[in-house]
Every structure is written in C-alpha cells, then in structure tokens.
C-alpha cells in the first residue's frame, strides 16, 4: 500500500475509535434501566419473525412465537460473538508493533463484543423469567467457535462482515420502524446497533487487508470454506428451529397434532434462514465487497450453495 492509502486507512480506524468512545453505553444504566420484559408485548418484529408463515396460529400464539424467536435472536448473537471476538483478538496481533490506532480500534471492538455477550446472557435470563419453562438453547458457543476458527481468516471475516452488516439492517428495516414492539427489546438492539456499526467497518478493513496477503489458490479454497461455514450456520438453525417448535407445542396451552407441528417447525426454520442467511446474503454492501474480492465463478458457487437453503 502507498503512503496515501496508509493514511486513509489509519483515518478509518481512527474514526471507529472516536465513534466507539462517543456511543459507548452501559448494560444497566443505559439499556435495561431496571426494566422487565412484559409478556403481553411482541419481541421480534414481523419483518424478521415472519409471523405470516405461521398460518395455523392465532394472534396471541404468533406473539408467543415472536417472544421465542426474540430469545433465540439474543442467544444466536451471544453465540456468534464468541468466535468473532476470538478472531478480532487474533487479528490484533498483526497491529501490536504497527499502527497503534488500528490496535486500539480492535481492542475496543473486542471489549464491546464481551459486553454484548454479557448483555445477551442477561436477556436470555430476563425473558426466561416471564415465559413458560422448557425453552432450550443447547448450542455450545465455545464448540462452535473452535469449529469456525478452524477455517481460514478470509472465510471467517467474510461470515463476520455478513453478520455485522445484517444486524444493522435488521435494526433499521424491521426493529426500529415496528411501533408494536417491547420498548426494552427495541432498546437492546438500538444500543447494540450503535456499536455494531463500527465493527462492520473494521471487519471490512481487516478482510481487505487479509485478502491482499493471500494467493488466488488460497482465496479459492477460502470461498469453499465460507460456503462450509454458511452450511454449518444452517445446521445450527435447523436444530434450533426444531427445539423452538417443540417448546412452542408444549407451552402454547393447546394440543398440536403432528402435521401442524411439522408446519410450525418449517416456519421457524424459514424465519431463521431469513434472519441469519438470506437477509445478509442480499445485503448490498456485503455483495459489493465480496464481488470486489472474488471471481464471477466463485460468486456463482456461493449463489448456488445459498439457493439450496430454501
Ligand atoms: Fe455485538
Ligand atoms: Fe459486533
């Protein structure tokens, strides 16, 4: 990179540090403020929970589904932030004796993800306090992080940028405009979004930096690893859709026959694939950065893999 490119890059890291300092928040003082969840309210908005896909359910049952999905939404973020944080700490090594502003930006990123994981653990517990017993989220974040971090940095950063961009899109397009949501749930994702905006900029800077240091063969393998990671995400979504549909059937207060139970499970899976795979894959900025790094053939390979997850 030439001298001007280096200065521009340092400025982008510096702006992330500045914004990170300005928007910094506290879990109790700013987000929770002594509040509790109200089970008469919706948690996850229709645009994400895809309430219409749950065709056999009453309005009250659809609200229960939005609460189950809201709890899972917090748990999935807590899960992915374990591997994101480990990767960020690993990448910070490249800046230890170099750009100290870039190092500070990544240290703050890591500190924020630790705080977000603590917030999401609190949310899981707080929602558990007001919903019927029996909900399960059995996926071990450390096991997932070990598996993800076994892939190349290029592939992990592709998945990370995807996640951190769709988080913001979900907030702007679905959570913020929905006037019927729990204010507490809304605030959690407002505050989360404020810090995630810097993370996505840093993911992109680090991904492009990593991309510049690998060969075409390595990149080609990394594209396959990215596809493998998306498939692994889908495996997690399938397991959780099953678990959440089972919980719904047991806790909804009426009998659910096997045919309806299958329909409910596939509606959960459809919503989860929309939330964690397709909404990100269609994100215009993610598509733009990805297309700038890969060949058309590699892009087609990714599209073909995504189209099997419907
Ligand atoms: Fe986060
Ligand atoms: Fe993040």
CSV table of C-alpha atoms and ligand atoms in Angstrom, one decimal:
chain,number,residue,atom,x,y,z
A,1,UNK,CA,0.0,0.0,0.0
A,2,UNK,CA,1.3,3.5,-0.8
A,3,UNK,CA,1.7,6.3,1.8
A,4,UNK,CA,-1.6,8.0,1.0
A,5,UNK,CA,-3.5,4.7,1.2
A,6,UNK,CA,-1.9,4.0,4.5
A,7,UNK,CA,-3.0,7.4,5.9
A,8,UNK,CA,-6.6,6.9,4.6
A,9,UNK,CA,-6.7,3.5,6.2
A,10,UNK,CA,-5.4,4.9,9.6
A,11,UNK,CA,-8.1,7.6,9.4
A,12,UNK,CA,-10.9,5.0,9.0
A,13,UNK,CA,-9.6,3.1,12.1
A,14,UNK,CA,-9.3,6.5,13.9
A,15,UNK,CA,-12.9,7.3,13.1
A,16,UNK,CA,-14.0,4.0,14.5
A,17,UNK,CA,-12.2,4.7,17.8
A,18,UNK,CA,-13.8,8.1,18.0
A,19,UNK,CA,-17.3,6.9,17.4
A,20,UNK,CA,-16.8,3.9,19.7
A,21,UNK,CA,-15.9,6.4,22.5
A,22,UNK,CA,-18.8,8.6,21.8
A,23,UNK,CA,-21.6,5.9,21.6
A,24,UNK,CA,-20.3,3.7,24.5
A,25,UNK,CA,-23.1,2.5,26.8
A,26,UNK,CA,-23.6,0.6,30.0
A,27,UNK,CA,-25.8,-2.5,30.2
A,28,UNK,CA,-27.8,-1.5,33.3
A,29,UNK,CA,-27.6,2.3,33.2
A,30,UNK,CA,-28.4,2.8,29.6
A,31,UNK,CA,-30.1,-0.3,28.3
A,32,UNK,CA,-32.0,-2.2,30.9
A,33,UNK,CA,-32.7,0.7,33.3
A,34,UNK,CA,-34.3,-1.6,35.9
A,35,UNK,CA,-37.0,-2.8,33.4
A,36,UNK,CA,-38.5,-6.2,33.0
A,37,UNK,CA,-40.0,-7.8,29.9
A,38,UNK,CA,-43.7,-7.6,29.5
A,39,UNK,CA,-45.2,-10.9,28.1
A,40,UNK,CA,-48.2,-9.1,26.7
A,41,UNK,CA,-45.8,-7.5,24.1
A,42,UNK,CA,-44.1,-8.7,20.9
A,43,UNK,CA,-40.3,-9.0,21.0
A,44,UNK,CA,-39.1,-9.8,17.5
A,45,UNK,CA,-40.8,-7.8,14.7
A,46,UNK,CA,-42.9,-9.4,11.9
A,47,UNK,CA,-40.3,-8.5,9.3
A,48,UNK,CA,-37.8,-10.9,11.0
A,49,UNK,CA,-40.1,-13.4,12.8
A,50,UNK,CA,-42.2,-13.9,9.6
A,51,UNK,CA,-45.4,-14.2,11.6
A,52,UNK,CA,-47.4,-14.8,8.3
A,53,UNK,CA,-45.5,-18.1,7.8
A,54,UNK,CA,-47.2,-19.4,11.0
A,55,UNK,CA,-50.5,-19.8,9.2
A,56,UNK,CA,-52.3,-22.0,11.7
A,57,UNK,CA,-51.6,-19.8,14.8
A,58,UNK,CA,-53.9,-17.2,16.5
A,59,UNK,CA,-52.6,-13.6,17.0
A,60,UNK,CA,-51.7,-14.5,20.6
A,61,UNK,CA,-49.8,-17.6,19.6
A,62,UNK,CA,-48.0,-15.5,16.9
A,63,UNK,CA,-47.0,-13.1,19.7
A,64,UNK,CA,-45.6,-16.1,21.7
A,65,UNK,CA,-43.6,-17.1,18.6
A,66,UNK,CA,-42.1,-13.6,18.4
A,67,UNK,CA,-41.1,-13.9,22.0
A,68,UNK,CA,-39.5,-17.3,21.5
A,69,UNK,CA,-37.7,-16.0,18.4
A,70,UNK,CA,-36.6,-12.9,20.2
A,71,UNK,CA,-35.0,-15.0,22.9
A,72,UNK,CA,-33.3,-17.1,20.3
A,73,UNK,CA,-32.2,-14.0,18.4
A,74,UNK,CA,-30.3,-12.8,21.5
A,75,UNK,CA,-28.8,-16.2,22.0
A,76,UNK,CA,-27.6,-16.5,18.4
A,77,UNK,CA,-25.8,-13.2,18.7
A,78,UNK,CA,-24.2,-14.3,22.0
A,79,UNK,CA,-23.1,-17.4,20.2
A,80,UNK,CA,-21.5,-15.8,17.1
A,81,UNK,CA,-19.9,-13.1,19.1
A,82,UNK,CA,-17.7,-15.7,20.9
A,83,UNK,CA,-15.9,-16.6,17.6
A,84,UNK,CA,-16.0,-13.0,16.3
A,85,UNK,CA,-14.2,-11.8,19.4
A,86,UNK,CA,-11.6,-14.5,19.3
A,87,UNK,CA,-10.8,-13.7,15.7
A,88,UNK,CA,-10.6,-10.0,16.4
A,89,UNK,CA,-8.1,-10.7,19.2
A,90,UNK,CA,-6.1,-12.9,16.9
A,91,UNK,CA,-6.1,-10.2,14.2
A,92,UNK,CA,-5.0,-7.5,16.7
A,93,UNK,CA,-1.6,-9.4,16.8
A,94,UNK,CA,-0.8,-8.0,13.3
A,95,UNK,CA,-1.0,-4.5,14.7
A,96,UNK,CA,0.9,-4.9,18.1
A,97,UNK,CA,4.0,-3.3,16.8
A,98,UNK,CA,2.5,-1.3,14.0
A,99,UNK,CA,-0.5,1.0,13.7
A,100,UNK,CA,-1.5,1.7,17.3
A,101,UNK,CA,-4.7,3.3,16.2
A,102,UNK,CA,-5.8,0.1,14.4
A,103,UNK,CA,-4.8,-1.8,17.5
A,104,UNK,CA,-7.0,0.4,19.8
A,105,UNK,CA,-9.9,0.1,17.3
A,106,UNK,CA,-9.7,-3.8,17.5
A,107,UNK,CA,-9.2,-3.8,21.3
A,108,UNK,CA,-12.4,-1.7,21.7
A,109,UNK,CA,-14.2,-4.0,19.2
A,110,UNK,CA,-13.3,-7.0,21.4
A,111,UNK,CA,-14.3,-5.2,24.6
A,112,UNK,CA,-17.6,-4.3,23.1
A,113,UNK,CA,-18.3,-7.9,22.0
A,114,UNK,CA,-17.6,-9.2,25.5
A,115,UNK,CA,-20.1,-6.7,26.9
A,116,UNK,CA,-22.6,-7.7,24.2
A,117,UNK,CA,-22.3,-11.4,25.2
A,118,UNK,CA,-22.9,-10.4,28.8
A,119,UNK,CA,-26.0,-8.4,27.7
A,120,UNK,CA,-27.4,-11.3,25.7
A,121,UNK,CA,-26.9,-13.7,28.6
A,122,UNK,CA,-28.9,-11.3,30.8
A,123,UNK,CA,-31.6,-11.0,28.1
A,124,UNK,CA,-31.9,-14.8,27.9
A,125,UNK,CA,-32.4,-15.0,31.7
A,126,UNK,CA,-34.8,-12.0,31.8
A,127,UNK,CA,-37.0,-13.5,29.0
A,128,UNK,CA,-36.9,-16.8,30.9
A,129,UNK,CA,-38.3,-15.1,33.9
A,130,UNK,CA,-41.5,-14.1,32.1
A,131,UNK,CA,-42.1,-17.0,29.7
A,132,UNK,CA,-43.1,-20.6,30.4
A,133,UNK,CA,-40.4,-23.1,31.4
A,134,UNK,CA,-38.9,-25.5,28.9
A,135,UNK,CA,-37.1,-23.3,26.4
A,136,UNK,CA,-33.7,-24.7,25.4
A,137,UNK,CA,-30.7,-23.3,23.5
A,138,UNK,CA,-28.2,-26.1,23.7
A,139,UNK,CA,-25.5,-24.9,21.3
A,140,UNK,CA,-22.2,-24.5,22.9
A,141,UNK,CA,-20.5,-21.2,21.8
A,142,UNK,CA,-17.0,-22.5,22.5
A,143,UNK,CA,-17.5,-25.6,20.4
A,144,UNK,CA,-18.9,-23.5,17.6
A,145,UNK,CA,-16.0,-21.0,17.9
A,146,UNK,CA,-13.4,-23.9,17.7
A,147,UNK,CA,-15.0,-25.2,14.6
A,148,UNK,CA,-15.3,-21.8,12.9
A,149,UNK,CA,-11.8,-20.7,13.8
A,150,UNK,CA,-10.5,-23.9,12.1
A,151,UNK,CA,-11.3,-22.2,8.8
A,152,UNK,CA,-9.1,-19.6,7.2
A,153,UNK,CA,-9.2,-15.9,8.3
A,154,UNK,CA,-10.6,-14.9,4.9
A,155,UNK,CA,-13.6,-17.2,5.3
A,156,UNK,CA,-14.2,-16.2,9.0
A,157,UNK,CA,-14.1,-12.5,8.1
A,158,UNK,CA,-16.5,-13.0,5.2
A,159,UNK,CA,-19.0,-14.6,7.6
A,160,UNK,CA,-18.3,-11.9,10.2
A,161,UNK,CA,-18.9,-8.9,7.9
A,162,UNK,CA,-22.1,-10.6,6.7
A,163,UNK,CA,-23.4,-11.0,10.3
A,164,UNK,CA,-22.4,-7.5,11.4
A,165,UNK,CA,-24.0,-5.9,8.4
A,166,UNK,CA,-27.3,-7.8,8.6
A,167,UNK,CA,-27.5,-6.9,12.4
A,168,UNK,CA,-27.7,-3.3,11.4
A,169,UNK,CA,-30.1,-3.9,8.5
A,170,UNK,CA,-32.4,-5.8,10.9
A,171,UNK,CA,-32.5,-2.9,13.3
A,172,UNK,CA,-33.0,-0.2,10.7
A,173,UNK,CA,-35.5,-2.0,8.5
A,174,UNK,CA,-37.5,-4.1,11.0
A,175,UNK,CA,-36.9,-3.4,14.6
A,176,UNK,CA,-36.9,0.4,14.7
A,177,UNK,CA,-40.0,1.0,12.5
A,178,UNK,CA,-42.2,-1.5,14.3
A,179,UNK,CA,-44.3,0.5,16.7
A,180,UNK,CA,-45.9,-2.5,18.4
A,181,UNK,CA,-42.7,-4.0,19.9
A,182,UNK,CA,-41.5,-4.2,23.5
A,183,UNK,CA,-39.6,-0.9,24.2
A,184,UNK,CA,-37.0,-2.9,26.2
A,185,UNK,CA,-36.4,-5.3,23.3
A,186,UNK,CA,-36.1,-2.3,20.9
A,187,UNK,CA,-33.6,-0.5,23.1
A,188,UNK,CA,-31.4,-3.6,23.4
A,189,UNK,CA,-31.0,-3.7,19.6
A,190,UNK,CA,-30.8,0.1,19.3
A,191,UNK,CA,-27.7,0.1,21.6
A,192,UNK,CA,-26.3,-3.0,20.0
A,193,UNK,CA,-26.6,-1.4,16.6
A,194,UNK,CA,-24.8,1.7,17.7
A,195,UNK,CA,-21.6,-0.3,18.4
A,196,UNK,CA,-22.0,-2.8,15.6
A,197,UNK,CA,-21.8,0.0,13.0
A,198,UNK,CA,-18.0,0.4,13.8
A,199,UNK,CA,-17.5,-3.4,13.8
A,200,UNK,CA,-18.6,-3.7,10.2
A,201,UNK,CA,-16.2,-1.0,9.1
A,202,UNK,CA,-13.4,-2.8,10.9
A,203,UNK,CA,-14.4,-6.2,9.5
A,204,UNK,CA,-14.2,-4.8,6.0
A,205,UNK,CA,-10.8,-3.2,6.6
A,206,UNK,CA,-9.4,-6.4,8.1
A,207,UNK,CA,-10.9,-8.6,5.4
A,208,UNK,CA,-9.5,-6.5,2.6
A,209,UNK,CA,-6.1,-6.5,4.4
A,210,UNK,CA,-6.2,-10.3,4.7
A,211,UNK,CA,-7.3,-10.7,1.1
A,212,UNK,CA,-4.2,-8.7,-0.1
A,213,UNK,CA,-1.9,-11.2,1.6
A,214,UNK,CA,-3.2,-14.4,0.1
A,215,UNK,CA,-2.7,-16.2,-3.3
A,216,UNK,CA,-5.5,-16.9,-5.8
A,217,UNK,CA,-5.4,-20.6,-4.7
A,218,UNK,CA,-5.8,-19.8,-1.1
A,219,UNK,CA,-8.7,-17.5,-1.9
A,220,UNK,CA,-10.4,-20.2,-3.9
A,221,UNK,CA,-10.2,-22.6,-1.0
A,222,UNK,CA,-11.4,-19.8,1.3
A,223,UNK,CA,-14.5,-19.4,-0.8
A,224,UNK,CA,-15.3,-23.1,-0.3
A,225,UNK,CA,-14.7,-22.6,3.4
A,226,UNK,CA,-17.1,-19.7,3.5
A,227,UNK,CA,-19.7,-22.0,1.9
A,228,UNK,CA,-19.0,-24.6,4.5
A,229,UNK,CA,-19.5,-22.0,7.3
A,230,UNK,CA,-22.8,-21.0,5.9
A,231,UNK,CA,-23.9,-24.6,5.8
A,232,UNK,CA,-22.7,-25.0,9.4
A,233,UNK,CA,-24.9,-22.0,10.4
A,234,UNK,CA,-27.8,-23.7,8.6
A,235,UNK,CA,-27.2,-26.8,10.7
A,236,UNK,CA,-27.5,-24.7,13.9
A,237,UNK,CA,-30.6,-23.1,12.6
A,238,UNK,CA,-32.2,-26.5,11.8
A,239,UNK,CA,-31.5,-27.7,15.3
A,240,UNK,CA,-32.9,-24.5,17.0
A,241,UNK,CA,-36.0,-24.4,14.7
A,242,UNK,CA,-36.7,-28.0,15.9
A,243,UNK,CA,-36.1,-27.1,19.6
A,244,UNK,CA,-38.2,-23.9,19.4
A,245,UNK,CA,-41.1,-25.6,17.6
A,246,UNK,CA,-41.1,-28.3,20.3
A,247,UNK,CA,-41.1,-25.7,23.1
A,248,UNK,CA,-44.0,-23.9,21.4
A,249,UNK,CA,-46.1,-27.0,21.1
A,250,UNK,CA,-45.5,-28.0,24.8
A,251,UNK,CA,-46.1,-24.4,26.2
A,252,UNK,CA,-48.8,-23.0,23.9
A,253,UNK,CA,-51.6,-24.4,26.0
A,254,UNK,CA,-53.5,-26.5,23.4
A,255,UNK,CA,-52.9,-29.7,21.6
A,256,UNK,CA,-50.7,-29.5,18.4
A,257,UNK,CA,-51.1,-32.5,16.1
A,258,UNK,CA,-48.0,-33.9,14.3
A,259,UNK,CA,-48.9,-32.3,10.9
A,260,UNK,CA,-49.2,-28.8,12.5
A,261,UNK,CA,-46.1,-29.4,14.5
A,262,UNK,CA,-44.2,-30.0,11.2
A,263,UNK,CA,-45.6,-26.9,9.7
A,264,UNK,CA,-44.6,-24.8,12.8
A,265,UNK,CA,-41.1,-26.2,12.7
A,266,UNK,CA,-40.7,-25.3,9.0
A,267,UNK,CA,-42.0,-21.8,9.7
A,268,UNK,CA,-39.4,-21.4,12.4
A,269,UNK,CA,-36.7,-22.6,10.0
A,270,UNK,CA,-37.9,-20.3,7.2
A,271,UNK,CA,-37.7,-17.3,9.7
A,272,UNK,CA,-34.2,-18.3,10.9
A,273,UNK,CA,-32.8,-18.8,7.4
A,274,UNK,CA,-34.2,-15.4,6.5
A,275,UNK,CA,-32.7,-13.8,9.7
A,276,UNK,CA,-29.2,-15.4,9.6
A,277,UNK,CA,-28.6,-16.3,6.0
A,278,UNK,CA,-30.6,-14.7,3.3
A,279,UNK,CA,-31.0,-11.2,4.7
A,280,UNK,CA,-27.2,-10.9,4.9
A,281,UNK,CA,-26.6,-12.6,1.6
A,282,UNK,CA,-28.8,-9.9,-0.1
A,283,UNK,CA,-27.2,-7.0,1.8
A,284,UNK,CA,-26.0,-4.6,-1.0
A,285,UNK,CA,-22.8,-3.6,0.7
A,286,UNK,CA,-21.8,-7.2,1.6
A,287,UNK,CA,-22.4,-8.1,-2.1
A,288,UNK,CA,-20.3,-5.2,-3.2
A,289,UNK,CA,-17.3,-6.0,-1.0
A,290,UNK,CA,-17.5,-9.7,-1.7
A,291,UNK,CA,-17.7,-9.2,-5.5
A,292,UNK,CA,-14.7,-6.9,-5.4
A,293,UNK,CA,-12.6,-9.8,-3.9
A,294,UNK,CA,-13.7,-12.9,-5.9
A,295,UNK,CA,-14.2,-14.1,-9.5
A,296,UNK,CA,-17.5,-14.5,-11.2
A,297,UNK,CA,-17.2,-18.2,-11.0
A,298,UNK,CA,-16.6,-18.1,-7.2
A,299,UNK,CA,-19.6,-15.8,-6.9
A,300,UNK,CA,-21.8,-18.3,-8.8
A,301,UNK,CA,-20.5,-21.1,-6.5
A,302,UNK,CA,-21.7,-19.1,-3.4
A,303,UNK,CA,-25.0,-18.3,-5.0
A,304,UNK,CA,-25.6,-22.0,-5.9
A,305,UNK,CA,-24.9,-23.0,-2.3
A,306,UNK,CA,-27.3,-20.4,-0.9
A,307,UNK,CA,-30.1,-21.4,-3.2
A,308,UNK,CA,-30.2,-24.9,-1.7
A,309,UNK,CA,-31.1,-23.4,1.7
A,310,UNK,CA,-34.7,-22.6,1.0
B,1,LIG,FE1,-22.2,-7.3,19.1
B,2,LIG,FE1,-20.1,-6.8,16.6
